[in-house]
PDB file of C-alpha atoms in Angstrom:
ATOM      1  CA  MET A   1       0.000   0.000   0.000  1.00 63.00           C
ATOM      2  CA  PRO A   2       1.578   3.341  -1.034  1.00 81.00           C
ATOM      3  CA  GLU A   3       2.428   5.584   1.919  1.00 93.00           C
ATOM      4  CA  GLY A   4       4.942   8.368   2.398  1.00 95.00           C
ATOM      5  CA  ASP A   5       7.940   6.060   2.282  1.00 97.00           C
ATOM      6  CA  THR A   6       6.722   4.508  -0.989  1.00 96.00           C
ATOM      7  CA  ALA A   7       6.270   7.940  -2.588  1.00 97.00           C
ATOM      8  CA  HIS A   8       9.735   9.093  -1.505  1.00 97.00           C
ATOM      9  CA  ARG A   9      11.409   5.888  -2.644  1.00 96.00           C
ATOM     10  CA  THR A  10       9.619   6.191  -5.990  1.00 97.00           C
ATOM     11  CA  ALA A  11      10.583   9.851  -6.404  1.00 98.00           C
ATOM     12  CA  ARG A  12      14.230   9.134  -5.628  1.00 97.00           C
ATOM     13  CA  ARG A  13      14.360   6.449  -8.288  1.00 98.00           C
ATOM     14  CA  LEU A  14      12.657   8.676 -10.860  1.00 98.00           C
ATOM     15  CA  HIS A  15      15.068  11.492 -10.035  1.00 98.00           C
ATOM     16  CA  GLU A  16      18.015   9.135 -10.551  1.00 98.00           C
ATOM     17  CA  VAL A  17      16.928   8.148 -14.050  1.00 98.00           C
ATOM     18  CA  LEU A  18      15.403  11.409 -15.322  1.00 98.00           C
ATOM     19  CA  ALA A  19      17.088  14.435 -13.741  1.00 98.00           C
ATOM     20  CA  GLY A  20      19.175  16.489 -16.141  1.00 98.00           C
ATOM     21  CA  ASP A  21      17.995  14.743 -19.307  1.00 98.00           C
ATOM     22  CA  VAL A  22      15.786  16.048 -22.096  1.00 98.00           C
ATOM     23  CA  VAL A  23      12.321  14.560 -22.328  1.00 98.00           C
ATOM     24  CA  THR A  24      11.818  12.746 -25.636  1.00 98.00           C
ATOM     25  CA  ARG A  25       8.249  11.545 -25.066  1.00 98.00           C
ATOM     26  CA  PHE A  26       5.605  12.969 -22.760  1.00 98.00           C
ATOM     27  CA  GLN A  27       2.056  11.661 -22.548  1.00 97.00           C
ATOM     28  CA  LEU A  28      -0.669  12.134 -19.949  1.00 98.00           C
ATOM     29  CA  ARG A  29      -3.491   9.715 -20.584  1.00 97.00           C
ATOM     30  CA  VAL A  30      -6.166  11.641 -18.723  1.00 96.00           C
ATOM     31  CA  PRO A  31      -8.863  13.731 -20.422  1.00 95.00           C
ATOM     32  CA  HIS A  32      -8.030  17.112 -18.903  1.00 94.00           C
ATOM     33  CA  ALA A  33      -4.339  16.993 -19.902  1.00 94.00           C
ATOM     34  CA  ALA A  34      -4.253  14.622 -22.876  1.00 93.00           C
ATOM     35  CA  THR A  35      -2.883  17.270 -25.261  1.00 95.00           C
ATOM     36  CA  ALA A  36       0.020  18.338 -23.019  1.00 96.00           C
ATOM     37  CA  ASP A  37       3.448  17.716 -24.530  1.00 96.00           C
ATOM     38  CA  LEU A  38       6.699  18.586 -22.728  1.00 98.00           C
ATOM     39  CA  ALA A  39       8.991  16.756 -25.154  1.00 98.00           C
ATOM     40  CA  GLY A  40      12.119  18.864 -25.670  1.00 98.00           C
ATOM     41  CA  HIS A  41      12.079  20.233 -22.123  1.00 98.00           C
ATOM     42  CA  THR A  42      14.615  19.184 -19.485  1.00 98.00           C
ATOM     43  CA  ALA A  43      13.542  17.079 -16.509  1.00 98.00           C
ATOM     44  CA  GLU A  44      15.016  19.131 -13.691  1.00 98.00           C
ATOM     45  CA  SER A  45      14.069  17.047 -10.657  1.00 98.00           C
ATOM     46  CA  VAL A  46      11.606  14.621  -9.118  1.00 98.00           C
ATOM     47  CA  ARG A  47      10.726  14.839  -5.428  1.00 98.00           C
ATOM     48  CA  ALA A  48       8.039  13.723  -3.046  1.00 98.00           C
ATOM     49  CA  VAL A  49       6.149  15.769  -0.474  1.00 97.00           C
ATOM     50  CA  GLY A  50       4.167  13.444   1.736  1.00 97.00           C
ATOM     51  CA  LYS A  51       2.464  11.071  -0.702  1.00 97.00           C
ATOM     52  CA  HIS A  52       2.630  13.504  -3.645  1.00 97.00           C
ATOM     53  CA  ILE A  53       5.237  13.079  -6.419  1.00 98.00           C
ATOM     54  CA  LEU A  54       6.353  16.209  -8.265  1.00 98.00           C
ATOM     55  CA  HIS A  55       8.279  16.169 -11.545  1.00 98.00           C
ATOM     56  CA  ARG A  56       9.735  19.550 -12.448  1.00 98.00           C
ATOM     57  CA  ILE A  57      10.012  19.648 -16.232  1.00 98.00           C
ATOM     58  CA  GLY A  58      10.816  22.960 -17.864  1.00 96.00           C
ATOM     59  CA  GLU A  59       8.448  25.551 -16.428  1.00 97.00           C
ATOM     60  CA  TRP A  60       5.895  22.919 -15.423  1.00 98.00           C
ATOM     61  CA  THR A  61       5.255  20.537 -12.547  1.00 98.00           C
ATOM     62  CA  LEU A  62       3.762  17.109 -13.188  1.00 98.00           C
ATOM     63  CA  HIS A  63       1.821  16.224 -10.036  1.00 98.00           C
ATOM     64  CA  THR A  64       0.959  12.574  -9.431  1.00 98.00           C
ATOM     65  CA  HIS A  65      -0.327  10.571  -6.482  1.00 97.00           C
ATOM     66  CA  LEU A  66      -0.201   6.784  -6.213  1.00 96.00           C
ATOM     67  CA  ARG A  67      -3.388   6.421  -4.119  1.00 92.00           C
ATOM     68  CA  MET A  68      -4.109   2.717  -3.577  1.00 88.00           C
ATOM     69  CA  GLU A  69      -2.961   0.989  -6.765  1.00 92.00           C
ATOM     70  CA  GLY A  70      -0.553   3.401  -8.463  1.00 96.00           C
ATOM     71  CA  GLN A  71       3.044   2.663  -9.399  1.00 97.00           C
ATOM     72  CA  TRP A  72       5.826   4.312 -11.383  1.00 98.00           C
ATOM     73  CA  HIS A  73       8.133   1.987 -13.344  1.00 98.00           C
ATOM     74  CA  ALA A  74      11.477   2.737 -14.995  1.00 98.00           C
ATOM     75  CA  TYR A  75      12.554   0.726 -18.043  1.00 98.00           C
ATOM     76  CA  ARG A  76      15.437   0.751 -20.448  1.00 97.00           C
ATOM     77  CA  PRO A  77      14.307   1.578 -24.004  1.00 96.00           C
ATOM     78  CA  GLY A  78      12.961  -1.541 -25.650  1.00 94.00           C
ATOM     79  CA  ASP A  79      12.160  -3.376 -22.414  1.00 97.00           C
ATOM     80  CA  ALA A  80       8.651  -4.796 -22.080  1.00 97.00           C
ATOM     81  CA  TRP A  81       6.333  -3.145 -19.570  1.00 97.00           C
ATOM     82  CA  LYS A  82       5.389  -5.268 -16.578  1.00 97.00           C
ATOM     83  CA  ARG A  83       1.821  -3.953 -16.484  1.00 97.00           C
ATOM     84  CA  PRO A  84      -0.706  -3.635 -19.334  1.00 97.00           C
ATOM     85  CA  ALA A  85      -0.595  -0.498 -21.454  1.00 97.00           C
ATOM     86  CA  PHE A  86      -4.233   0.384 -20.762  1.00 97.00           C
ATOM     87  CA  GLN A  87      -3.261   1.041 -17.126  1.00 97.00           C
ATOM     88  CA  ALA A  88      -0.672   3.669 -18.091  1.00 98.00           C
ATOM     89  CA  ARG A  89      -1.671   7.191 -17.057  1.00 98.00           C
ATOM     90  CA  ALA A  90       1.618   9.067 -17.548  1.00 98.00           C
ATOM     91  CA  ILE A  91       4.706   8.475 -19.699  1.00 98.00           C
ATOM     92  CA  VAL A  92       7.939  10.468 -19.370  1.00 98.00           C
ATOM     93  CA  ASP A  93      10.778   9.171 -21.560  1.00 98.00           C
ATOM     94  CA  THR A  94      14.342  10.257 -22.247  1.00 98.00           C
ATOM     95  CA  GLU A  95      16.945   8.723 -24.549  1.00 98.00           C
ATOM     96  CA  ARG A  96      18.233   6.579 -21.668  1.00 97.00           C
ATOM     97  CA  TRP A  97      15.055   5.669 -19.765  1.00 98.00           C
ATOM     98  CA  ASN A  98      11.332   5.133 -20.215  1.00 98.00           C
ATOM     99  CA  THR A  99       9.226   5.875 -17.113  1.00 98.00           C
ATOM    100  CA  VAL A 100       5.567   4.919 -16.888  1.00 98.00           C
ATOM    101  CA  GLY A 101       3.002   5.744 -14.203  1.00 98.00           C
ATOM    102  CA  PHE A 102       0.326   3.038 -13.915  1.00 98.00           C
ATOM    103  CA  ASP A 103      -3.105   3.449 -12.277  1.00 97.00           C
ATOM    104  CA  LEU A 104      -2.158   6.801 -10.767  1.00 97.00           C
ATOM    105  CA  GLY A 105      -4.813   8.306  -8.518  1.00 96.00           C
ATOM    106  CA  ILE A 106      -3.937  11.892  -9.472  1.00 97.00           C
ATOM    107  CA  VAL A 107      -2.371  13.142 -12.704  1.00 98.00           C
ATOM    108  CA  ASP A 108      -2.189  16.885 -13.142  1.00 97.00           C
ATOM    109  CA  LEU A 109       0.078  19.395 -14.867  1.00 97.00           C
ATOM    110  CA  VAL A 110       0.478  22.834 -13.287  1.00 97.00           C
ATOM    111  CA  PRO A 111       2.727  25.820 -13.976  1.00 97.00           C
ATOM    112  CA  ARG A 112       5.791  25.747 -11.719  1.00 97.00           C
ATOM    113  CA  GLU A 113       4.729  28.937  -9.953  1.00 97.00           C
ATOM    114  CA  ARG A 114       1.543  27.191  -8.781  1.00 97.00           C
ATOM    115  CA  GLU A 115       3.303  24.156  -7.296  1.00 97.00           C
ATOM    116  CA  HIS A 116       2.896  25.664  -3.829  1.00 97.00           C
ATOM    117  CA  GLU A 117      -0.876  25.209  -4.157  1.00 97.00           C
ATOM    118  CA  ILE A 118      -0.226  21.457  -3.927  1.00 97.00           C
ATOM    119  CA  THR A 119       2.251  21.560  -1.051  1.00 97.00           C
ATOM    120  CA  ASP A 120       0.948  24.426   1.102  1.00 97.00           C
ATOM    121  CA  PRO A 121      -2.065  22.489   2.490  1.00 97.00           C
ATOM    122  CA  LEU A 122       0.181  19.635   3.643  1.00 98.00           C
ATOM    123  CA  GLY A 123       1.598  19.247   7.118  1.00 98.00           C
ATOM    124  CA  PRO A 124       5.278  18.585   7.893  1.00 98.00           C
ATOM    125  CA  ASP A 125       6.783  15.587   6.107  1.00 98.00           C
ATOM    126  CA  PRO A 126       8.812  13.120   8.256  1.00 97.00           C
ATOM    127  CA  LEU A 127      11.057  12.360   5.275  1.00 97.00           C
ATOM    128  CA  SER A 128      11.738  15.982   4.413  1.00 96.00           C
ATOM    129  CA  ASP A 129      15.052  17.667   5.183  1.00 93.00           C
ATOM    130  CA  THR A 130      12.950  20.413   6.779  1.00 94.00           C
ATOM    131  CA  TRP A 131      10.887  18.106   9.049  1.00 96.00           C
ATOM    132  CA  ASP A 132       9.442  20.251  11.847  1.00 97.00           C
ATOM    133  CA  ALA A 133       8.361  18.062  14.757  1.00 97.00           C
ATOM    134  CA  GLY A 134       7.160  21.072  16.738  1.00 97.00           C
ATOM    135  CA  ALA A 135       4.811  22.203  13.967  1.00 98.00           C
ATOM    136  CA  ALA A 136       3.422  18.684  13.557  1.00 98.00           C
ATOM    137  CA  ARG A 137       2.881  18.383  17.309  1.00 97.00           C
ATOM    138  CA  ARG A 138       1.034  21.691  17.456  1.00 97.00           C
ATOM    139  CA  ARG A 139      -1.262  20.698  14.598  1.00 97.00           C
ATOM    140  CA  LEU A 140      -2.126  17.387  16.220  1.00 97.00           C
ATOM    141  CA  THR A 141      -2.622  18.956  19.654  1.00 96.00           C
ATOM    142  CA  ARG A 142      -5.324  21.199  18.194  1.00 96.00           C
ATOM    143  CA  ASP A 143      -7.111  18.198  16.635  1.00 96.00           C
ATOM    144  CA  HIS A 144      -9.746  16.725  18.973  1.00 96.00           C
ATOM    145  CA  ARG A 145     -10.870  13.948  16.649  1.00 96.00           C
ATOM    146  CA  ALA A 146     -10.029  10.288  17.193  1.00 97.00           C
ATOM    147  CA  ALA A 147      -6.279   9.694  17.093  1.00 97.00           C
ATOM    148  CA  HIS A 148      -6.609   7.393  14.097  1.00 97.00           C
ATOM    149  CA  VAL A 149      -8.482  10.059  12.108  1.00 97.00           C
ATOM    150  CA  ALA A 150      -6.155  12.908  13.117  1.00 97.00           C
ATOM    151  CA  LEU A 151      -2.989  11.032  12.190  1.00 97.00           C
ATOM    152  CA  LEU A 152      -4.364  10.205   8.751  1.00 96.00           C
ATOM    153  CA  ASP A 153      -5.128  13.863   8.033  1.00 96.00           C
ATOM    154  CA  GLN A 154      -2.342  14.958   5.674  1.00 97.00           C
ATOM    155  CA  SER A 155      -2.689  18.566   6.806  1.00 97.00           C
ATOM    156  CA  ASN A 156      -1.387  17.447  10.221  1.00 98.00           C
ATOM    157  CA  VAL A 157       1.438  15.180   9.075  1.00 98.00           C
ATOM    158  CA  ALA A 158       2.154  14.452   5.410  1.00 97.00           C
ATOM    159  CA  GLY A 159       3.003  10.830   4.769  1.00 96.00           C
ATOM    160  CA  PHE A 160       1.355   8.651   7.408  1.00 97.00           C
ATOM    161  CA  GLY A 161      -1.148   6.268   5.837  1.00 95.00           C
ATOM    162  CA  ASN A 162      -3.475   3.683   7.322  1.00 96.00           C
ATOM    163  CA  GLU A 163      -0.780   1.061   7.738  1.00 97.00           C
ATOM    164  CA  TYR A 164       1.482   3.397   9.710  1.00 97.00           C
ATOM    165  CA  VAL A 165      -1.314   4.786  11.842  1.00 98.00           C
ATOM    166  CA  ASN A 166      -2.540   1.360  12.948  1.00 98.00           C
ATOM    167  CA  GLU A 167       0.948   0.157  13.795  1.00 98.00           C
ATOM    168  CA  LEU A 168       2.056   3.339  15.577  1.00 98.00           C
ATOM    169  CA  LEU A 169      -1.023   3.467  17.806  1.00 98.00           C
ATOM    170  CA  PHE A 170      -0.440  -0.147  18.818  1.00 98.00           C
ATOM    171  CA  LEU A 171       3.218   0.468  19.604  1.00 98.00           C
ATOM    172  CA  ARG A 172       2.303   3.477  21.760  1.00 98.00           C
ATOM    173  CA  ALA A 173      -0.588   1.570  23.448  1.00 98.00           C
ATOM    174  CA  VAL A 174      -3.186   4.104  22.284  1.00 98.00           C
ATOM    175  CA  ASP A 175      -6.813   3.152  21.627  1.00 98.00           C
ATOM    176  CA  PRO A 176      -7.542   4.394  18.073  1.00 97.00           C
ATOM    177  CA  GLN A 177     -10.643   6.268  19.268  1.00 97.00           C
ATOM    178  CA  THR A 178      -8.784   8.294  21.904  1.00 97.00           C
ATOM    179  CA  PRO A 179      -9.029  12.037  21.154  1.00 97.00           C
ATOM    180  CA  MET A 180      -5.752  13.097  19.559  1.00 96.00           C
ATOM    181  CA  SER A 181      -5.427  16.003  21.963  1.00 93.00           C
ATOM    182  CA  ASP A 182      -5.331  13.501  24.873  1.00 96.00           C
ATOM    183  CA  VAL A 183      -2.417  11.512  23.440  1.00 96.00           C
ATOM    184  CA  ASP A 184       1.244  11.956  24.394  1.00 97.00           C
ATOM    185  CA  ILE A 185       2.073  13.204  20.927  1.00 97.00           C
ATOM    186  CA  ALA A 186       5.843  13.839  21.031  1.00 97.00           C
ATOM    187  CA  PRO A 187       6.953  10.187  21.493  1.00 98.00           C
ATOM    188  CA  LEU A 188       4.317   9.021  19.016  1.00 97.00           C
ATOM    189  CA  LEU A 189       5.692  11.357  16.359  1.00 97.00           C
ATOM    190  CA  ASP A 190       9.280  10.419  17.168  1.00 97.00           C
ATOM    191  CA  LEU A 191       8.434   6.746  16.719  1.00 98.00           C
ATOM    192  CA  GLY A 192       6.644   7.433  13.444  1.00 97.00           C
ATOM    193  CA  VAL A 193       9.552   9.425  12.040  1.00 97.00           C
ATOM    194  CA  ARG A 194      12.077   6.759  12.978  1.00 97.00           C
ATOM    195  CA  ALA A 195       9.892   4.007  11.489  1.00 97.00           C
ATOM    196  CA  MET A 196       9.371   5.860   8.221  1.00 97.00           C
ATOM    197  CA  ARG A 197      13.033   6.795   7.845  1.00 97.00           C
ATOM    198  CA  ARG A 198      13.989   3.173   8.366  1.00 97.00           C
ATOM    199  CA  ASN A 199      11.321   1.771   6.075  1.00 96.00           C
ATOM    200  CA  VAL A 200      12.179   4.074   3.181  1.00 96.00           C
ATOM    201  CA  LEU A 201      15.475   2.177   2.971  1.00 94.00           C
ATOM    202  CA  LEU A 202      13.875  -1.282   3.011  1.00 92.00           C
ATOM    203  CA  PRO A 203      12.402  -3.225   0.068  1.00 88.00           C
ATOM    204  CA  VAL A 204       9.491  -4.389   2.273  1.00 90.00           C
ATOM    205  CA  ARG A 205       7.933  -2.216   4.991  1.00 94.00           C
ATOM    206  CA  ASN A 206       8.421  -3.663   8.483  1.00 96.00           C
ATOM    207  CA  PHE A 207       7.226  -2.633  11.958  1.00 97.00           C
ATOM    208  CA  THR A 208       8.192  -5.595  14.149  1.00 96.00           C
ATOM    209  CA  GLY A 209      11.841  -6.030  13.255  1.00 94.00           C
ATOM    210  CA  ASP A 210      11.101  -9.624  12.253  1.00 93.00           C
ATOM    211  CA  ALA A 211      11.966 -10.121   8.594  1.00 89.00           C
ATOM    212  CA  ARG A 212      10.185 -13.470   8.271  1.00 91.00           C
ATOM    213  CA  ARG A 213       7.258 -13.555   5.854  1.00 89.00           C
ATOM    214  CA  GLY A 214       3.988 -12.608   7.555  1.00 91.00           C
ATOM    215  CA  LYS A 215       5.728 -11.392  10.709  1.00 95.00           C
ATOM    216  CA  ASP A 216       6.221  -7.735   9.758  1.00 95.00           C
ATOM    217  CA  HIS A 217       3.082  -6.202  11.350  1.00 97.00           C
ATOM    218  CA  TRP A 218       1.696  -6.069  14.876  1.00 98.00           C
ATOM    219  CA  VAL A 219      -1.988  -5.455  14.135  1.00 98.00           C
ATOM    220  CA  TYR A 220      -2.524  -4.198  10.579  1.00 97.00           C
ATOM    221  CA  GLY A 221      -4.491  -6.738   8.557  1.00 96.00           C
ATOM    222  CA  ARG A 222      -4.519  -9.248  11.441  1.00 97.00           C
ATOM    223  CA  THR A 223      -8.236  -9.279  12.349  1.00 98.00           C
ATOM    224  CA  GLY A 224      -9.137 -12.357  14.407  1.00 98.00           C
ATOM    225  CA  LYS A 225      -5.520 -13.376  14.969  1.00 98.00           C
ATOM    226  CA  PRO A 226      -3.798 -13.389  18.373  1.00 98.00           C
ATOM    227  CA  CYS A 227      -1.890 -10.302  19.439  1.00 98.00           C
ATOM    228  CA  ARG A 228       1.836 -10.933  19.098  1.00 97.00           C
ATOM    229  CA  ARG A 229       2.372  -9.500  22.591  1.00 96.00           C
ATOM    230  CA  CYS A 230      -0.508 -10.751  24.745  1.00 97.00           C
ATOM    231  CA  GLY A 231      -2.497 -13.258  22.690  1.00 97.00           C
ATOM    232  CA  THR A 232      -5.762 -11.288  22.743  1.00 98.00           C
ATOM    233  CA  VAL A 233      -7.726 -11.500  19.492  1.00 98.00           C
ATOM    234  CA  ILE A 234      -7.114  -8.484  17.231  1.00 98.00           C
ATOM    235  CA  ARG A 235     -10.302  -6.549  16.494  1.00 97.00           C
ATOM    236  CA  GLU A 236     -11.338  -4.461  13.502  1.00 97.00           C
ATOM    237  CA  THR A 237     -13.661  -1.498  13.007  1.00 95.00           C
ATOM    238  CA  THR A 238     -13.832   1.583  10.799  1.00 95.00           C
ATOM    239  CA  LEU A 239     -13.145   5.228  11.601  1.00 93.00           C
ATOM    240  CA  GLY A 240     -13.197   8.302   9.411  1.00 89.00           C
ATOM    241  CA  ALA A 241     -13.707  12.028   9.380  1.00 82.00           C
ATOM    242  CA  ARG A 242     -17.009  11.256   7.620  1.00 82.00           C
ATOM    243  CA  PRO A 243     -18.919   7.974   7.307  1.00 76.00           C
ATOM    244  CA  GLU A 244     -18.026   7.654   3.632  1.00 75.00           C
ATOM    245  CA  THR A 245     -14.295   8.093   4.344  1.00 80.00           C
ATOM    246  CA  GLY A 246     -14.010   5.417   7.015  1.00 88.00           C
ATOM    247  CA  ARG A 247     -10.767   3.437   7.062  1.00 93.00           C
ATOM    248  CA  ARG A 248     -10.054  -0.010   8.462  1.00 95.00           C
ATOM    249  CA  VAL A 249      -8.837   0.124  12.051  1.00 97.00           C
ATOM    250  CA  PHE A 250      -7.055  -2.771  13.764  1.00 98.00           C
ATOM    251  CA  TRP A 251      -6.258  -2.862  17.464  1.00 97.00           C
ATOM    252  CA  CYS A 252      -5.644  -5.050  20.492  1.00 98.00           C
ATOM    253  CA  PRO A 253      -8.157  -4.263  23.265  1.00 97.00           C
ATOM    254  CA  THR A 254      -5.673  -5.405  25.921  1.00 98.00           C
ATOM    255  CA  CYS A 255      -2.535  -3.636  24.690  1.00 98.00           C
ATOM    256  CA  GLN A 256      -4.465  -0.526  23.641  1.00 97.00           C
ATOM    257  CA  PRO A 257      -6.903  -0.001  26.521  1.00 92.00           C
TER     258      PRO A 257
END
C-alpha cells in the first residue's frame, strides 16, 4: 500500500533516471491533460512531499499521487512493460530511460509557480530535510478527533497512511478512538519518524523487526488473529472524518486499553 515512504522511494528512483535529461516523449493519458506535450524540455528534478510526487520539467510541474494501486516503473528503451498499457496514465521518456506511471490516482500538470498550491495544504513531512516536529505536534494537539483520524489527516502530518497509523497506535498503546489532543504526541511522532526513515530504505515495509514472511506487522491486517504480545484477538472497526471516508482500524483491546 503506497504511503509516504513509498512515494519518496519512488521519487528518488525517478530522479536518478530522469534528472538532467531532455524529455523525448511525454504523454498524460487523462482527459483534462491529454494534449500536453513537454517533449524537448529538461527534466530538472523529481521529489516527493508526503504522498505527492512532483516532476519539475521545464516551467511545469507534473503532479501525481499513487493512491491505492498506483506505481511508477522505470525501463530501459525496448524493455517490455510489466503492467498492461491500458493502465498507463503518464509516460515520461528520455533517450536513456522510459518511465511509466500506472493506475495513478492523481495526474495533473500545473505551472511551476503554482506548485505551492499542492504543497501548502500539507503538514510537515517526516522524510523531508525540513521536518518540523514542533509544527506537527502543534497541529495534532489542536485536533480533537479520534487519534486514528487525526494522524491520517495529511494537513497534520504528510506521509502517514493507514498502515502506519494502525501500527504506531499499537506500539504506543493508544486506543484508536482516543481524542488526539489527549495523546502523548511527542513520542508518538518520534516513533513514526524513525519508522518511516527506516522503512524508506527497506524493500518491504516492516514494523516488528522480524523479517520473516507474515511477521512484519503487529496489528494491521490481522483481524481475528492473536496479538503478538498478549495473545488477545485483534479486532477491527472503521473510523473516518465522515462515514463515507471510514478506514479499516485494527487494534488489540488489551494492549491498547
